[in-house]
Tab-separated table of C-alpha atoms in Angstrom:
chain	number	residue	atom	x	y	z
M	98	MET	CA	-49.342	29.738	-17.095
M	99	ASN	CA	-45.378	29.361	-17.830
M	100	ILE	CA	-43.810	26.499	-16.180
M	101	SER	CA	-39.925	27.252	-15.611
M	102	PRO	CA	-38.148	24.112	-16.537
M	103	SER	CA	-36.529	22.321	-13.536
M	104	VAL	CA	-32.943	22.926	-13.031
M	105	GLU	CA	-30.714	19.677	-13.108
M	106	PRO	CA	-28.373	19.488	-10.204
M	107	THR	CA	-24.662	19.809	-11.192
M	108	ALA	CA	-22.720	16.727	-11.979
M	109	TRP	CA	-19.411	16.479	-10.366
M	110	SER	CA	-16.609	14.576	-11.901
M	111	PRO	CA	-14.587	12.350	-9.380
M	112	TRP	CA	-11.567	14.616	-9.983
M	113	GLN	CA	-13.511	17.687	-9.090
M	114	ILE	CA	-14.729	16.120	-5.862
M	115	ARG	CA	-11.094	15.147	-4.980
M	116	LEU	CA	-9.839	18.737	-5.702
M	117	GLY	CA	-12.650	20.026	-3.527
M	118	LEU	CA	-11.481	17.695	-0.517
M	119	TRP	CA	-7.933	18.427	-1.197
M	120	ARG	CA	-8.682	22.235	-0.849
M	121	ARG	CA	-10.895	21.787	2.268
M	122	ASN	CA	-8.092	19.683	3.792
M	123	LEU	CA	-5.503	22.187	2.821
M	124	SER	CA	-7.409	24.921	4.331
M	125	GLU	CA	-7.884	23.130	7.602
M	126	PHE	CA	-4.151	22.180	7.643
M	127	LEU	CA	-2.953	25.657	7.118
M	128	ALA	CA	-5.665	27.034	10.020
M	129	GLU	CA	-3.828	24.188	12.285
M	130	LEU	CA	-0.537	25.312	11.367
M	131	TRP	CA	-1.168	28.883	12.142
M	132	SER	CA	-2.241	27.753	15.457
M	133	HIS	CA	1.084	26.585	16.295
M	134	PRO	CA	3.195	29.555	15.839
M	135	ILE	CA	6.550	27.985	16.604
M	136	ALA	CA	5.911	25.338	13.688
M	137	PHE	CA	4.664	27.973	11.386
M	138	LEU	CA	7.911	29.900	12.026
M	139	GLY	CA	9.865	27.090	11.344
M	140	GLY	CA	7.980	26.185	8.096
M	141	LEU	CA	8.424	29.838	7.029
M	142	VAL	CA	12.352	29.732	7.484
M	143	VAL	CA	12.366	26.134	5.436
M	144	LEU	CA	10.289	27.993	2.697
M	145	LEU	CA	12.853	30.957	2.628
M	146	PHE	CA	15.595	28.509	2.024
M	147	LEU	CA	13.645	26.725	-0.605
M	148	LEU	CA	13.017	29.864	-2.436
M	149	ALA	CA	16.612	31.153	-2.065
M	150	ALA	CA	17.786	27.664	-3.434
M	151	LEU	CA	15.302	28.012	-6.375
M	152	LEU	CA	16.251	31.334	-7.314
M	153	ALA	CA	20.018	31.598	-6.565
M	154	PRO	CA	21.010	32.767	-9.872
M	155	GLN	CA	18.556	35.707	-9.873
M	156	LEU	CA	19.566	36.605	-6.102
M	157	THR	CA	23.240	37.131	-6.613
M	158	THR	CA	25.727	38.155	-9.470
M	159	HIS	CA	28.745	36.425	-8.027
M	160	ASN	CA	30.323	33.195	-9.260
M	161	PRO	CA	29.851	30.780	-6.501
M	162	GLU	CA	32.878	28.704	-7.535
M	163	ARG	CA	35.339	31.725	-8.722
M	164	GLY	CA	36.698	34.442	-6.831
M	165	SER	CA	39.538	37.148	-6.748
M	166	LEU	CA	42.639	36.991	-4.321
M	167	ARG	CA	42.622	40.546	-4.190
M	168	GLN	CA	39.290	40.184	-2.295
M	169	ARG	CA	40.426	37.036	-0.098
M	170	LEU	CA	39.038	36.848	3.455
M	171	LEU	CA	37.286	40.193	3.601
M	172	PRO	CA	35.041	40.471	6.794
M	173	PRO	CA	31.366	40.818	6.843
M	174	ALA	CA	29.934	44.071	5.615
M	175	TRP	CA	29.088	45.341	9.384
M	176	GLN	CA	32.765	45.436	10.116
M	177	VAL	CA	35.433	48.022	9.597
M	178	GLU	CA	36.927	46.732	6.244
M	179	GLY	CA	33.922	44.924	5.166
M	180	ARG	CA	32.130	45.693	1.978
M	181	ALA	CA	28.653	46.099	0.869
M	182	GLU	CA	29.068	43.999	-2.183
M	183	PHE	CA	30.064	41.010	0.208
M	184	PRO	CA	27.720	41.089	3.003
M	185	LEU	CA	28.929	38.087	4.865
M	186	GLY	CA	32.508	38.466	3.716
M	187	THR	CA	34.738	36.401	1.511
M	188	ASP	CA	36.534	33.031	1.735
M	189	ALA	CA	40.537	32.369	1.210
M	190	GLN	CA	39.695	32.229	-2.360
M	191	GLY	CA	38.061	35.621	-2.553
M	192	ARG	CA	34.569	34.021	-3.271
M	193	ASP	CA	31.360	35.601	-1.734
M	194	LEU	CA	30.342	33.842	1.068
M	195	LEU	CA	26.663	34.687	0.843
M	196	THR	CA	26.574	33.301	-2.899
M	197	ARG	CA	28.037	30.066	-1.908
M	198	ILE	CA	25.585	29.665	0.848
M	199	ILE	CA	22.698	30.331	-1.220
M	200	PHE	CA	24.196	27.845	-3.901
M	201	GLY	CA	25.035	25.541	-1.193
M	202	ALA	CA	21.283	25.313	-0.106
M	203	GLN	CA	20.670	23.946	-3.680
M	204	ILE	CA	22.946	20.906	-2.927
M	205	SER	CA	21.735	20.435	0.802
M	206	LEU	CA	18.196	20.610	-0.148
M	207	LEU	CA	18.645	18.521	-3.304
M	208	VAL	CA	20.460	15.886	-1.516
M	209	GLY	CA	18.142	15.516	1.553
M	210	LEU	CA	15.026	15.651	-0.792
M	211	LEU	CA	16.244	12.985	-3.128
M	212	THR	CA	17.510	10.713	-0.290
M	213	VAL	CA	14.232	11.111	1.404
M	214	GLY	CA	12.398	10.440	-1.789
M	215	ILE	CA	14.131	7.387	-2.441
M	216	SER	CA	14.137	6.029	1.159
M	217	VAL	CA	10.256	6.575	1.244
M	218	GLY	CA	9.864	4.675	-2.013
M	219	VAL	CA	11.927	1.712	-0.906
M	220	GLY	CA	10.798	1.807	2.641
M	221	VAL	CA	7.107	2.061	2.064
M	222	ALA	CA	7.045	-0.591	-0.554
M	223	LEU	CA	8.924	-3.047	1.413
M	224	GLY	CA	7.212	-2.246	4.620
M	225	ALA	CA	3.939	-2.558	3.126
M	226	VAL	CA	4.441	-6.191	1.536
M	227	ALA	CA	6.391	-7.292	4.702
M	228	GLY	CA	3.324	-5.967	7.097
M	229	TYR	CA	0.738	-7.308	5.131
M	230	TYR	CA	1.888	-10.567	3.903
M	231	ARG	CA	4.276	-11.313	6.727
M	232	GLY	CA	5.746	-15.024	6.460
M	233	TRP	CA	9.499	-15.496	5.423
M	234	LEU	CA	9.913	-12.576	3.310
M	235	ASP	CA	8.966	-10.249	6.307
M	236	THR	CA	11.491	-12.053	8.216
M	237	LEU	CA	14.155	-11.659	5.830
M	238	LEU	CA	13.614	-8.222	5.210
M	239	SER	CA	13.156	-7.353	9.064
M	240	ARG	CA	16.592	-9.175	9.831
M	241	PHE	CA	18.345	-7.380	7.190
M	242	ALA	CA	16.838	-3.983	8.424
M	243	ASP	CA	17.996	-5.005	12.081
M	244	LEU	CA	21.631	-5.528	10.716
M	245	LEU	CA	21.802	-2.280	9.161
M	246	MET	CA	20.161	-0.726	12.355
M	247	ALA	CA	23.005	-1.939	14.275
M	248	PHE	CA	25.559	0.540	12.653
M	249	PRO	CA	25.430	4.158	13.589
M	250	PHE	CA	24.328	5.904	10.438
M	251	LEU	CA	27.257	8.424	10.235
M	252	ILE	CA	30.129	5.747	10.539
M	253	PHE	CA	28.310	3.505	7.972
M	254	ALA	CA	28.078	6.412	5.640
M	255	ILE	CA	31.526	7.010	6.063
M	256	ALA	CA	32.437	3.332	5.392
M	257	MET	CA	30.324	3.570	2.269
M	258	MET	CA	31.649	6.718	0.803
M	259	ALA	CA	35.269	5.411	1.462
M	260	PHE	CA	34.472	2.139	-0.396
M	261	ILE	CA	32.675	3.617	-3.448
M	262	GLY	CA	34.431	7.103	-3.611
M	263	PRO	CA	33.025	10.819	-3.142
M	264	GLY	CA	30.490	12.221	-5.425
M	265	PHE	CA	26.944	13.403	-5.907
M	266	GLY	CA	25.393	10.153	-7.072
M	267	ASN	CA	27.551	8.023	-4.642
M	268	LEU	CA	26.281	10.204	-1.874
M	269	ILE	CA	22.833	9.782	-2.504
M	270	PHE	CA	23.179	5.827	-2.791
M	271	ALA	CA	25.308	5.807	0.575
M	272	LEU	CA	22.512	7.684	2.346
M	273	ALA	CA	19.501	5.962	0.876
M	274	PHE	CA	21.145	2.593	1.326
M	275	LYS	CA	20.453	2.767	5.286
M	276	GLY	CA	17.779	5.558	5.014
M	277	TRP	CA	14.923	3.291	3.989
M	278	VAL	CA	15.162	1.461	7.114
M	279	GLU	CA	13.224	3.790	9.173
M	280	PHE	CA	10.380	4.244	6.954
M	281	TYR	CA	10.274	0.314	6.438
M	282	ARG	CA	9.717	-0.136	10.224
M	283	LEU	CA	7.127	2.503	10.406
M	284	VAL	CA	4.973	1.367	7.430
M	285	ARG	CA	5.507	-2.320	8.560
M	286	GLY	CA	4.377	-1.837	11.868
M	287	GLU	CA	1.272	0.567	10.638
M	288	MET	CA	0.505	-2.227	7.903
M	289	MET	CA	0.252	-4.831	10.647
M	290	ASN	CA	-2.048	-2.781	12.796
M	291	GLU	CA	-4.403	-1.396	9.967
M	292	LYS	CA	-4.995	-4.767	8.184
M	293	THR	CA	-6.956	-6.157	11.147
M	294	ARG	CA	-9.419	-3.277	11.026
M	295	GLU	CA	-12.995	-3.575	10.012
M	296	TYR	CA	-12.720	-1.555	6.921
M	297	VAL	CA	-10.016	-3.880	5.509
M	298	GLU	CA	-12.204	-6.881	6.099
M	299	ALA	CA	-14.967	-5.228	4.528
M	300	ALA	CA	-12.795	-4.672	1.510
M	301	ARG	CA	-11.897	-8.293	1.599
M	302	ALA	CA	-15.427	-9.243	1.779
M	303	LEU	CA	-16.129	-7.130	-1.491
M	304	GLY	CA	-13.758	-9.348	-3.247
M	305	ARG	CA	-10.825	-6.533	-3.641
M	306	SER	CA	-7.465	-7.687	-4.395
M	307	HIS	CA	-4.690	-7.605	-1.960
M	308	LEU	CA	-2.789	-4.927	-3.868
M	309	ALA	CA	-5.822	-2.779	-3.932
M	310	ILE	CA	-6.512	-3.018	-0.301
M	311	ILE	CA	-2.921	-2.153	0.334
M	312	GLY	CA	-2.867	0.763	-2.081
M	313	ALA	CA	-6.106	2.093	-1.895
M	314	GLU	CA	-7.519	1.338	1.788
M	315	ILE	CA	-4.420	1.050	4.210
M	316	LEU	CA	-1.762	3.302	2.821
M	317	PRO	CA	-3.755	6.439	2.347
M	318	ASN	CA	-4.169	5.911	6.361
M	319	ILE	CA	-0.651	5.835	6.988
M	320	VAL	CA	0.617	8.350	4.694
M	321	GLN	CA	0.591	11.170	7.106
M	322	SER	CA	2.938	9.376	9.496
M	323	VAL	CA	5.290	8.749	6.504
M	324	PHE	CA	5.069	12.321	5.664
M	325	VAL	CA	5.899	13.615	9.338
M	326	LEU	CA	8.907	11.140	9.268
M	327	GLY	CA	10.112	12.317	6.134
M	328	THR	CA	10.409	15.830	7.222
M	329	LEU	CA	12.370	14.828	10.258
M	330	ARG	CA	14.676	12.723	8.404
M	331	LEU	CA	15.223	15.568	5.545
M	332	GLY	CA	17.151	17.422	8.478
M	333	PHE	CA	18.982	14.368	9.444
M	334	PHE	CA	20.045	13.685	5.899
M	335	ILE	CA	21.383	17.387	5.307
M	336	VAL	CA	23.501	17.173	8.652
M	337	THR	CA	24.965	13.785	7.500
M	338	GLU	CA	25.676	15.296	3.977
M	339	ALA	CA	27.393	18.316	5.613
M	340	SER	CA	29.354	15.971	7.965
M	341	LEU	CA	30.578	13.941	4.967
M	342	SER	CA	31.550	16.776	3.042
M	343	PHE	CA	33.357	18.196	6.026
M	344	LEU	CA	35.470	15.396	6.075
M	345	GLY	CA	36.225	15.344	2.322
M	346	LEU	CA	33.979	12.269	1.439
M	347	GLY	CA	30.922	14.006	0.026
M	348	ILE	CA	30.576	16.950	-2.421
M	349	GLN	CA	33.941	18.064	-3.489
M	350	PRO	CA	35.378	21.488	-3.930
M	351	PRO	CA	34.743	24.114	-5.453
M	352	THR	CA	31.233	23.015	-5.703
M	353	PRO	CA	29.474	24.966	-2.862
M	354	ALA	CA	28.584	22.669	-0.033
M	355	TRP	CA	27.968	23.827	3.412
M	356	GLY	CA	29.977	20.972	5.013
M	357	SER	CA	33.073	21.429	2.938
M	358	MET	CA	32.836	25.378	3.408
M	359	VAL	CA	33.057	24.780	7.241
M	360	ALA	CA	36.293	22.621	6.715
M	361	GLU	CA	37.808	25.268	4.160
M	362	GLY	CA	37.728	27.806	7.281
M	363	ARG	CA	39.454	25.725	9.924
M	364	ASP	CA	42.919	26.948	9.011
M	365	VAL	CA	41.667	30.559	9.271
M	366	MET	CA	39.255	30.279	12.310
M	367	LEU	CA	40.829	32.720	14.440
M	368	THR	CA	41.754	35.446	11.879
M	369	ALA	CA	38.739	34.955	9.593
M	370	TRP	CA	35.980	33.265	11.831
M	371	TRP	CA	33.299	34.075	9.214
M	372	VAL	CA	34.495	31.553	6.611
M	373	SER	CA	33.455	28.793	8.760
M	374	THR	CA	30.775	30.225	11.104
M	375	MET	CA	28.465	31.597	8.146
M	376	PRO	CA	28.080	27.967	6.461
M	377	GLY	CA	27.602	26.648	10.014
M	378	LEU	CA	24.757	28.930	10.959
M	379	ALA	CA	23.026	28.211	7.575
M	380	ILE	CA	23.198	24.455	8.489
M	381	VAL	CA	21.815	25.030	12.213
M	382	PHE	CA	19.057	27.394	10.998
M	383	LEU	CA	17.814	25.095	8.333
M	384	VAL	CA	17.923	21.768	10.310
M	385	LEU	CA	16.594	23.441	13.498
M	386	SER	CA	13.754	24.785	11.318
M	387	LEU	CA	12.965	21.431	9.605
M	388	ASN	CA	12.926	19.680	13.166
M	389	ILE	CA	10.413	22.449	14.575
M	390	PHE	CA	8.336	22.142	11.497
M	391	GLY	CA	8.268	18.330	11.608
M	392	GLU	CA	7.440	18.306	15.445
M	393	GLY	CA	4.700	20.733	14.525
M	394	LEU	CA	3.287	18.405	11.742
M	395	ARG	CA	3.414	15.559	14.078
M	396	ASP	CA	1.250	17.162	16.488
M	397	ILE	CA	-1.389	18.403	13.837
M	398	LEU	CA	-1.458	15.377	11.505
M	399	ASP	CA	-1.218	12.315	13.961
M	400	PRO	CA	-4.513	12.132	15.863
M	401	ARG	CA	-2.955	9.702	18.128
M	402	LEU	CA	-0.975	12.628	19.913
M	403	LYS	CA	-3.908	14.760	20.437
M	404	VAL	CA	-5.550	14.872	23.774
M	405	ASP	CA	-9.351	14.798	23.668
């Protein structure tokens, strides 16, 4: 009688287990997002802006910084004197507005994402240390954060840009200099709450170091709140960048920035309304979509907001 050899169970490596869990969590998240149609629509609009920014050179053949005076202030294509090659019209320099809006999305999203990234990095690191260790360091950081919070964000950014001068790098620095505070306050409060829980006490009993407890035990449990806040702050930073560029303190012409594009149309607002209106609508649609998507993420990811 032949005896078939026993089949050994498949041994899964740790990264394969983590990948499987990540895929399951992603599937559950997408299913939850689909059940929130308004948030799903907001996320879809944000995705379209991201794709347009990434594929900008392939989506248009016009130069975003150069135009022809023979084509200046052409109306949108659906108006009587409009042309199909300029769907949203042209500005006072004869540049295609749709092209400048698409390339302007690159600037707005890059500024927003870089500012959020720096703010998250600084705020999470300082908030985790202050909330876990407390003591004099917590007092010092909290008082400095309270001092920054006392100033309205836009006024503080205007003062910073007036002091250090306009430019892409200076703009990121001015926004992130105060932008980390919200993430610091969130992580500090969550850290103070989480460090007294039983799983943290169990990790201490097992002899795990403080850094291991912070990085491997507590932070994974609050990363969802940080992600939601980051999504909401992204829209805020985009609006602030547009405001600074509108005032001439942010991205400088001829680089296509939505705020400076709105400012360029002020002098011709009554005769060529589209020069200011089109980039203004781009700001509204992107920021509104980000806020709707962020609110949906908060409902999905933060279990404390769910009603059993």
